[in-house]
Short mmCIF file of C-alpha atoms in Angstrom, two decimals:
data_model
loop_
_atom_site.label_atom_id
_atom_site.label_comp_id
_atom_site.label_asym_id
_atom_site.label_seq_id
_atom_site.Cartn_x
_atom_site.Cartn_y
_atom_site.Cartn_z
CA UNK J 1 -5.31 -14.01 25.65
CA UNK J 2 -4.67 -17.05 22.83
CA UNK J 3 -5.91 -17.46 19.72
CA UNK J 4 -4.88 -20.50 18.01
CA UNK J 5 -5.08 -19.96 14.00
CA UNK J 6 -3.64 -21.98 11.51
CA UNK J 7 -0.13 -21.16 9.62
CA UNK J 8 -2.56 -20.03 6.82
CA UNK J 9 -4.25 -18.00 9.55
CA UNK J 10 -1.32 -16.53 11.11
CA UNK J 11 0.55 -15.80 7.68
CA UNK J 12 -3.39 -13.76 6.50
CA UNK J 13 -2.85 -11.30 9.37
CA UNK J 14 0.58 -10.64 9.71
CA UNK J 15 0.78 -9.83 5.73
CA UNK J 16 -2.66 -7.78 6.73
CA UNK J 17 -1.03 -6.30 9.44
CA UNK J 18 2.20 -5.54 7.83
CA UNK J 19 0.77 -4.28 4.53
CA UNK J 20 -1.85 -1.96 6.84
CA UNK J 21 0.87 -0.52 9.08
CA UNK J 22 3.55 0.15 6.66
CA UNK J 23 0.96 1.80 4.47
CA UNK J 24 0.28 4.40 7.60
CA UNK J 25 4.16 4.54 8.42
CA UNK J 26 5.53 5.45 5.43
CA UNK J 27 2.96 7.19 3.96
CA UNK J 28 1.03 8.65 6.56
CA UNK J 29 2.96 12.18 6.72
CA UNK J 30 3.38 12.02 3.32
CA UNK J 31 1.21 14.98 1.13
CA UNK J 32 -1.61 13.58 -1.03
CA UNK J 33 -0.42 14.05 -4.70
CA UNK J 34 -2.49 14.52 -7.65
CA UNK J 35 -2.79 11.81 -9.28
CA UNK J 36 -3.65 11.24 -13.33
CA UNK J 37 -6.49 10.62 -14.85
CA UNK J 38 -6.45 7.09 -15.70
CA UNK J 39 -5.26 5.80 -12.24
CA UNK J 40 -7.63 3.79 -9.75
CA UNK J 41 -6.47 1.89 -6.44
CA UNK J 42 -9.30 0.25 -4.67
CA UNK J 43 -8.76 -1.16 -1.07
CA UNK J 44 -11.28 -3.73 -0.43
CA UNK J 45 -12.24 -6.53 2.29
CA UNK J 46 -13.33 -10.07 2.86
CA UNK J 47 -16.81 -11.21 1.86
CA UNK J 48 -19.70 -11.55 -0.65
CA UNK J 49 -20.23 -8.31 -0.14
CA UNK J 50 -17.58 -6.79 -2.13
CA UNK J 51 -19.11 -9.00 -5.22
CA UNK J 52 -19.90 -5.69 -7.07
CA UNK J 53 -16.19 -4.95 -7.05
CA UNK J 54 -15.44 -8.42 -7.57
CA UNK J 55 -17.94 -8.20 -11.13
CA UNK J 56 -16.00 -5.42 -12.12
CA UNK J 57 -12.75 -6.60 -11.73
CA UNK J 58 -13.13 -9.62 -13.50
CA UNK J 59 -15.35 -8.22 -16.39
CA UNK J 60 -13.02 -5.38 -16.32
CA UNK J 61 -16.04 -2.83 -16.22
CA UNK J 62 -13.93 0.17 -15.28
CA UNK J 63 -11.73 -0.12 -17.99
CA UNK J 64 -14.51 -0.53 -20.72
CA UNK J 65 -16.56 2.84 -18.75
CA UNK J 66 -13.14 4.40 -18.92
CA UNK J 67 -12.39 3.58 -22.85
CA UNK J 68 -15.79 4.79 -23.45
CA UNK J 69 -15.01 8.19 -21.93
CA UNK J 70 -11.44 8.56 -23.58
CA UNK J 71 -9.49 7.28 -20.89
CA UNK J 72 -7.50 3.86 -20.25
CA UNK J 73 -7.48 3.55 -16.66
CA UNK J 74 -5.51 0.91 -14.77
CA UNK J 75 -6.71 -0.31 -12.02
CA UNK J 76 -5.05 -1.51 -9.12
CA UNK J 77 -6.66 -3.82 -5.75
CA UNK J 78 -5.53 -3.96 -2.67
CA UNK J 79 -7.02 -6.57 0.11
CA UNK J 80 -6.89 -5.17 3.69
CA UNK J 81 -8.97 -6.28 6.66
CA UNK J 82 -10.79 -3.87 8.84
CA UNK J 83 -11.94 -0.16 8.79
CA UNK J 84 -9.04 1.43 10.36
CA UNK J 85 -6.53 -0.28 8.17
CA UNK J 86 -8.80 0.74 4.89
CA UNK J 87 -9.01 4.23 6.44
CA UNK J 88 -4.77 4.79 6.90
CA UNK J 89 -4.55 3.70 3.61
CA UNK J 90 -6.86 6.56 1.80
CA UNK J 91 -5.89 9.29 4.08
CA UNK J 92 -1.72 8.12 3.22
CA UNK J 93 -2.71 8.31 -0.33
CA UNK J 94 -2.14 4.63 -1.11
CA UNK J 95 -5.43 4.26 -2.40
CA UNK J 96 -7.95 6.09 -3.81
CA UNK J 97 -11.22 4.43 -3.61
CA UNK J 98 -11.98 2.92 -0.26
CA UNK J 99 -14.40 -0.64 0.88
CA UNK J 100 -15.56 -0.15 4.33
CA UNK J 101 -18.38 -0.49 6.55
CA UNK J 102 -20.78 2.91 6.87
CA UNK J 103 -19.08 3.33 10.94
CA UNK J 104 -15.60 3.63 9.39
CA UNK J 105 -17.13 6.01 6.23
CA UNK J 106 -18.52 7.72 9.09
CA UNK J 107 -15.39 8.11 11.67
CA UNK J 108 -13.29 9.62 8.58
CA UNK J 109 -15.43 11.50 6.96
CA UNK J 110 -16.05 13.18 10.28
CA UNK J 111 -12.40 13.38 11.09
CA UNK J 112 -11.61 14.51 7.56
CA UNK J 113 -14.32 17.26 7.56
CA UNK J 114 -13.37 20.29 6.56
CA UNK J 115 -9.73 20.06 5.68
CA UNK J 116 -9.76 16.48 2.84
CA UNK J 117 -13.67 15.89 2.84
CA UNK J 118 -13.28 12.25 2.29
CA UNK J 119 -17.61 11.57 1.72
CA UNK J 120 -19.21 8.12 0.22
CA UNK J 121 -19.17 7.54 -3.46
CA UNK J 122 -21.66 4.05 -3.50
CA UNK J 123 -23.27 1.77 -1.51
CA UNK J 124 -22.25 -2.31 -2.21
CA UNK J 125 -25.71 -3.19 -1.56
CA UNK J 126 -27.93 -4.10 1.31
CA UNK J 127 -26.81 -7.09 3.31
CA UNK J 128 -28.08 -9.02 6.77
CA UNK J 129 -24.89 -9.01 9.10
CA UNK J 130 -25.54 -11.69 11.95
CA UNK J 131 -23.59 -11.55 15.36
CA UNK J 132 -23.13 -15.42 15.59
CA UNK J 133 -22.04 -17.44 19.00
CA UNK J 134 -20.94 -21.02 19.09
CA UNK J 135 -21.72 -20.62 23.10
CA UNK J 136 -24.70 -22.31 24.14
CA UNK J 137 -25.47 -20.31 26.97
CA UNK J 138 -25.37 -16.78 24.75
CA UNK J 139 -28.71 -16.29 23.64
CA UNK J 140 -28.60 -12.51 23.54
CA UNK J 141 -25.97 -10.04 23.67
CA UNK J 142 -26.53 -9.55 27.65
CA UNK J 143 -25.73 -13.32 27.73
CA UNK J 144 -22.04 -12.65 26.50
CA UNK J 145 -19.53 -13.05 30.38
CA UNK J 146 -15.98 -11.86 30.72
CA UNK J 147 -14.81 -15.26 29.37
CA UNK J 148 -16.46 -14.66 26.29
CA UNK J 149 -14.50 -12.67 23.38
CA UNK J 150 -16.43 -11.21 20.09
CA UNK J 151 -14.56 -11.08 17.02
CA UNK J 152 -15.02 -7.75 14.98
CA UNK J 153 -12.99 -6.30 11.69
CA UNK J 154 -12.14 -3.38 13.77
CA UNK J 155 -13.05 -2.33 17.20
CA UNK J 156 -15.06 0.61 17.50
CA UNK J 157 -14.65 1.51 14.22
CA UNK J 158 -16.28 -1.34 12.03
CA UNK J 159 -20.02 -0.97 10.62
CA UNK J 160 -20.17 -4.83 12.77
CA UNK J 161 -19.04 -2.78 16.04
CA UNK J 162 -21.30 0.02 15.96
CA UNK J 163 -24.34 -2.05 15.82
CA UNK J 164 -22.84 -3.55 18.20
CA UNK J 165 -22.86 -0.27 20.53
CA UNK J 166 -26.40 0.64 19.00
CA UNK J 167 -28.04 -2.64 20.44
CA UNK J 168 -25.96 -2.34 23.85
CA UNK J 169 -27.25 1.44 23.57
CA UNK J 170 -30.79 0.19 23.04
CA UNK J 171 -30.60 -2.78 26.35
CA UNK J 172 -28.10 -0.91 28.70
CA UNK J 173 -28.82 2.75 27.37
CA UNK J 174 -26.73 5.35 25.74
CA UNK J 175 -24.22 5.27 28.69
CA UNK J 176 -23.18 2.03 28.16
CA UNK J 177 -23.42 2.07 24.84
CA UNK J 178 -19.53 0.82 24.56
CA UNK J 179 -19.76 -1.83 27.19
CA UNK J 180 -19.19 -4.77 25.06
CA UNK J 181 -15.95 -3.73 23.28
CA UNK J 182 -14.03 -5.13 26.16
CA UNK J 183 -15.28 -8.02 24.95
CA UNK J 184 -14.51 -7.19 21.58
CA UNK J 185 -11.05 -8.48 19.51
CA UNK J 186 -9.79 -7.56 15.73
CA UNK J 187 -9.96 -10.73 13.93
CA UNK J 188 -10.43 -11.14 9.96
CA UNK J 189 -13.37 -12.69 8.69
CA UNK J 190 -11.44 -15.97 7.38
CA UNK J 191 -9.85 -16.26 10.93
CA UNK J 192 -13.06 -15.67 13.38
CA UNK J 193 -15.19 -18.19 10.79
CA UNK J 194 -12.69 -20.89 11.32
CA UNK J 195 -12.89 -20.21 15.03
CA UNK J 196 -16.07 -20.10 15.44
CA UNK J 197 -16.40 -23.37 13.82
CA UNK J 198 -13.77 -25.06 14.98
CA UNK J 199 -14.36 -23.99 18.73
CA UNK J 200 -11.70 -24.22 21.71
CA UNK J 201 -10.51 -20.66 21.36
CA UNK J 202 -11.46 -17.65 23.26
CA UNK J 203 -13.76 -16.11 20.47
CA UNK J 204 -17.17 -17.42 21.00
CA UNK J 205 -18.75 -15.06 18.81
CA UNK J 206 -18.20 -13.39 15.77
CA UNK J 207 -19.93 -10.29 14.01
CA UNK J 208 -19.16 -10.87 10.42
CA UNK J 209 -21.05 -10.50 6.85
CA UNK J 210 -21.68 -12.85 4.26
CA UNK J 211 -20.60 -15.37 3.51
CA UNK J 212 -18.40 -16.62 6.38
CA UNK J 213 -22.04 -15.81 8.94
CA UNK J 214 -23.67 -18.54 6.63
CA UNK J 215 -20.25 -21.14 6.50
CA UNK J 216 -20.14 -21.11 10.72
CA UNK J 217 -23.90 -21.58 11.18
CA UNK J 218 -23.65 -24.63 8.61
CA UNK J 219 -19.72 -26.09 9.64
CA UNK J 220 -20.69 -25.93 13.58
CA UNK J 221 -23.74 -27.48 15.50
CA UNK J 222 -23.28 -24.95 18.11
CA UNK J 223 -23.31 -21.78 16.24
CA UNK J 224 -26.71 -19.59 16.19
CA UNK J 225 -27.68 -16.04 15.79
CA UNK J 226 -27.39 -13.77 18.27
CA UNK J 227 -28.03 -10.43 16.80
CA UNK J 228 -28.92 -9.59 13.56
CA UNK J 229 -28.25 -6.33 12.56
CA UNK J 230 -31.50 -5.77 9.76
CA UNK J 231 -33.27 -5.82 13.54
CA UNK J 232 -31.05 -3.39 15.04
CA UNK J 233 -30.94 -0.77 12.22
CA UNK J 234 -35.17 -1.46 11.73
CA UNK J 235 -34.48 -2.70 8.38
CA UNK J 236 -32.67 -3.52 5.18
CA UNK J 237 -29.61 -0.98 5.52
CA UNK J 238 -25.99 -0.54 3.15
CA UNK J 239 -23.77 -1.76 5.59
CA UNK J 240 -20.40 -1.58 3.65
CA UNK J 241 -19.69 1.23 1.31
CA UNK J 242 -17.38 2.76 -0.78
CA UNK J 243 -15.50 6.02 -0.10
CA UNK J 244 -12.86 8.47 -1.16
CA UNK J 245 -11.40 11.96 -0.82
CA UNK J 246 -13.21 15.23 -2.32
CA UNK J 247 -9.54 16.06 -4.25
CA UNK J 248 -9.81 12.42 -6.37
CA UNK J 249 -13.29 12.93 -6.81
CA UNK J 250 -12.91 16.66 -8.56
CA UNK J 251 -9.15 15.57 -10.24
CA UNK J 252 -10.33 12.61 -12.17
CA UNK J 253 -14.21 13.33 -13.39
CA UNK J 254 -13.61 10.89 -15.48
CA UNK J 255 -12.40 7.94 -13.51
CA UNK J 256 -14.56 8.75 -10.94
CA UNK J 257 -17.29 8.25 -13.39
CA UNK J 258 -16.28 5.52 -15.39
CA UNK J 259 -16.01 3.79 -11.56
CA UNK J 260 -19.74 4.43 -11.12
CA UNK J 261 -21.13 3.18 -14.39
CA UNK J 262 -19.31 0.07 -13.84
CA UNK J 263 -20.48 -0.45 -10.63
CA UNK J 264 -23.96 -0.06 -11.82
CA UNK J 265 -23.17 -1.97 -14.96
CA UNK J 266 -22.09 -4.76 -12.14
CA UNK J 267 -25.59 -4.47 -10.29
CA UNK J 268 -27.12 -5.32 -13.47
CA UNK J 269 -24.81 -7.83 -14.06
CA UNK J 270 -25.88 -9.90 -10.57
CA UNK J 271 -29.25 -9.41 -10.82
CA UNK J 272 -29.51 -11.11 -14.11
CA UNK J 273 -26.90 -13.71 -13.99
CA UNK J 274 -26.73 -14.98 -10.40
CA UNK J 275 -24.79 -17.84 -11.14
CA UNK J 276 -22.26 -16.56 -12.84
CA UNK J 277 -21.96 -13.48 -10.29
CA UNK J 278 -21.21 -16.86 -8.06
CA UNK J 279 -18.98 -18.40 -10.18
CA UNK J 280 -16.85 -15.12 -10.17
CA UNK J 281 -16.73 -14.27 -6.26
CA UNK J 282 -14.97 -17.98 -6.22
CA UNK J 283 -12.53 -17.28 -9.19
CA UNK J 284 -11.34 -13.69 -7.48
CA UNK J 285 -11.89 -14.43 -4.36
CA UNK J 286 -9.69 -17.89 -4.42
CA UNK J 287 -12.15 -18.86 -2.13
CA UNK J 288 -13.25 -22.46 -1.54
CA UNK J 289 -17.13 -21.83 -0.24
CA UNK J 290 -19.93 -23.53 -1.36
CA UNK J 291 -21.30 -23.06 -4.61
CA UNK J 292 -24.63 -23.77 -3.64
CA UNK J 293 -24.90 -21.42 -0.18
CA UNK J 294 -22.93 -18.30 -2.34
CA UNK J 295 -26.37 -18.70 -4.80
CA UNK J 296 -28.41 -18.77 -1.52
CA UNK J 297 -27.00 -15.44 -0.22
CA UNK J 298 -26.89 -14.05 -4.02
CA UNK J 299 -31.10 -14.55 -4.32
CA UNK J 300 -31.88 -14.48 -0.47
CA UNK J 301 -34.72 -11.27 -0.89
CA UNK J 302 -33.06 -9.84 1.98
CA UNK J 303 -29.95 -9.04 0.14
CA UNK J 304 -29.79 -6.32 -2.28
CA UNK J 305 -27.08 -5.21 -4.79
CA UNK J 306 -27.27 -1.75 -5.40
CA UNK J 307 -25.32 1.22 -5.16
CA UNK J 308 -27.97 3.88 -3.47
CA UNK J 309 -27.29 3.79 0.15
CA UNK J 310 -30.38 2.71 2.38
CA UNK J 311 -30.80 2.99 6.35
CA UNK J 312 -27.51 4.39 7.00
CA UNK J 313 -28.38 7.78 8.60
CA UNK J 314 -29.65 6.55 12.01
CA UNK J 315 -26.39 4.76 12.47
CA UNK J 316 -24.84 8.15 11.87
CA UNK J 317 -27.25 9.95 14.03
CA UNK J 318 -26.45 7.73 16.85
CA UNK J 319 -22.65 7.78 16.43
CA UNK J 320 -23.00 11.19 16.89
CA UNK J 321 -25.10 11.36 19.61
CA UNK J 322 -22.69 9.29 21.82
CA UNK J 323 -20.14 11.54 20.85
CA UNK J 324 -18.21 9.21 18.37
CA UNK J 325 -18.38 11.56 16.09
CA UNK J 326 -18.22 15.68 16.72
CA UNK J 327 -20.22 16.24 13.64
CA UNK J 328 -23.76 15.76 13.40
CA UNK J 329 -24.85 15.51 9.78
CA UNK J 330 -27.99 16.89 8.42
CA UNK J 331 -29.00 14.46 6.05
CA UNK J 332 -26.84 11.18 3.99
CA UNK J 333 -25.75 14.25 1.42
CA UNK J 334 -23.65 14.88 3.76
CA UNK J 335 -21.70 12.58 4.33
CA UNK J 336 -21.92 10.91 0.72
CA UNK J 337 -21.02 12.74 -2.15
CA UNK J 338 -24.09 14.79 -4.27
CA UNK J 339 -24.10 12.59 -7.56
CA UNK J 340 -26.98 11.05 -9.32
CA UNK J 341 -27.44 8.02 -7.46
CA UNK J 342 -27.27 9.30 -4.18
CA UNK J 343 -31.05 11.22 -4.22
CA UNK J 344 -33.71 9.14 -2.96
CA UNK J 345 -30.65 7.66 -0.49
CA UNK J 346 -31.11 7.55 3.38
#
């Protein structure tokens, strides 16, 4: 199988690649350290999405929440693409706060259980993710033929591939519930966007997040939704999240806290200055997408930025049920941490 990217393209995923499996190489065996008060590594992904982190970088909200607890904390970012990727890096103790979707949150903090206790520390809002074809004859998910290839961050790990497996669950039933990750390929967001647009590769469809869903409905005639997965999940639902081990979280009190008040401080921020939240997902992002469709995702009433998950626990619930997990948890207190925010969360 082909893919034909660009040298940009190419050059993205084999630094992604690189960076990702060095991280787990060299690191992987290596014992998690305790680390100072006043440290913060963040491993985050592509997409509006991550606009509460991006708010906080560039207003440099965890430094002021960490100056006003009596700690200068440097903070460090780190781009990576896909759940299993994110997850290497915060079990090798390259990072310490990790941006995922809520199936990779859930794969490690059921793999970690017991022994680190890696459990969710916030929610980056509630966001529509669309399953988006630039084949005519896919109307549905059923419609998608052996010639067909889906691109996902991470097969059968990513948030986009378990809805995936929930709606094939729902059609095919519970048996069957993997049958379209033959179909499925790893591709970055960037990369399956400008091949979904662009056509003549194998990828004819892509389950991505805002804003590269919105940039291949509007850059190819072809491209329509497929699958949306606010239908799926019966809802508005936190589909990316942030994580991190139980050892940072009880180390560094105060990091960990100065990391939540700017997040919330960044919530705030979006909600009342939507143009400006726009202005700075293009400045850190180096991105070159439209002005005007970032505002349209940034007020669209289905999106949400908050940091109380929402509509996550049947995703676990399944996952479990299939036996993709070995854990069943009770309740989202499980497998998110028990602060503040979190009560009320689902």
């Amino acid at each position: 199988m082909t893919i034909t990217l660009s040298p940009r393209g190419r050059l993205r995923r084999l630094l992604t690649t690189t960076l990702a499996g060095g991280l787990a190489l060299t690191l992987a065996a290596a014992p998690l350290l305790a680390r100072a008060e006043g440290q913060l590594r963040i491993a985050e992904q592509f997409g509006i999405v991550y606009l509460l982190l991006n708010v906080a970088q560039d207003q440099q909200l965890i430094e002021k929440h960490g100056k006003a607890a009596g700690v200068d904390i440097k903070v460090e970012w780190l781009k990576l693409s896909g759940g299993s990727a994110v997850n290497d890096a915060l079990l090798s103790g390259s990072v310490d706060i990790a941006g995922a979707g809520v199936g990779p949150l859930l794969t490690i903090w059921d793999r970690t259980h017991g022994r680190q206790n890696v459990r969710g520390v916030a929610s980056l809002g509630n966001f529509p993710y669309y399953l988006v074809s630039n084949n005519p004859k896919v109307k549905t998910i059923a419609d998608f033929g052996d010639k067909d290839r889906i691109a996902v961050p991470a097969v059968g790990v990513s948030v986009q591939s378990r809805v995936l497996q929930l709606a094939s669950a729902k059609l095919w039933g519970d048996a069957q519930y993997n049958r379209l990750d033959k179909l499925s390929i790893a591709v970055p967001h960037p990369d399956a966007t400008a091949a979904i647009i662009s056509g003549g590769t194998e990828i004819t469809g892509h389950f991505g997040n805002p804003p590269f869903q919105e940039q291949e409905l509007a850059g190819n005639p072809n491209a329509h939704i497929v699958l949306k997965s606010y239908d799926v999940l019966g809802g508005p639902s936190s589909a990316t999240v942030l994580y991190a081990t139980e050892k940072f979280r009880k180390d560094n009190p105060k990091t960990y806290g100065a990391f939540l008040g700017a997040l919330e401080e960044a919530a705030r921020f979006i909600a009342a200055n939507p143009e400006k939240a726009a202005d700075i997902y293009l400045k850190v992002s180096k991105g070159n997408t439209d002005r005007k469709l970032l505002l349209q995702i940034i007020t669209n009433p289905e999106v949400q930025f908050k940091i109380a998950p929402q509509n996550t626990y049947g995703l676990a619930e399944f996952m479990h049920r299939v036996g993709a997990i070995k854990n069943k948890p009770a309740s989202v207190k499980d497998y998110f941490f028990d602060d503040a925010h979190i009560q009320g969360g689902s």
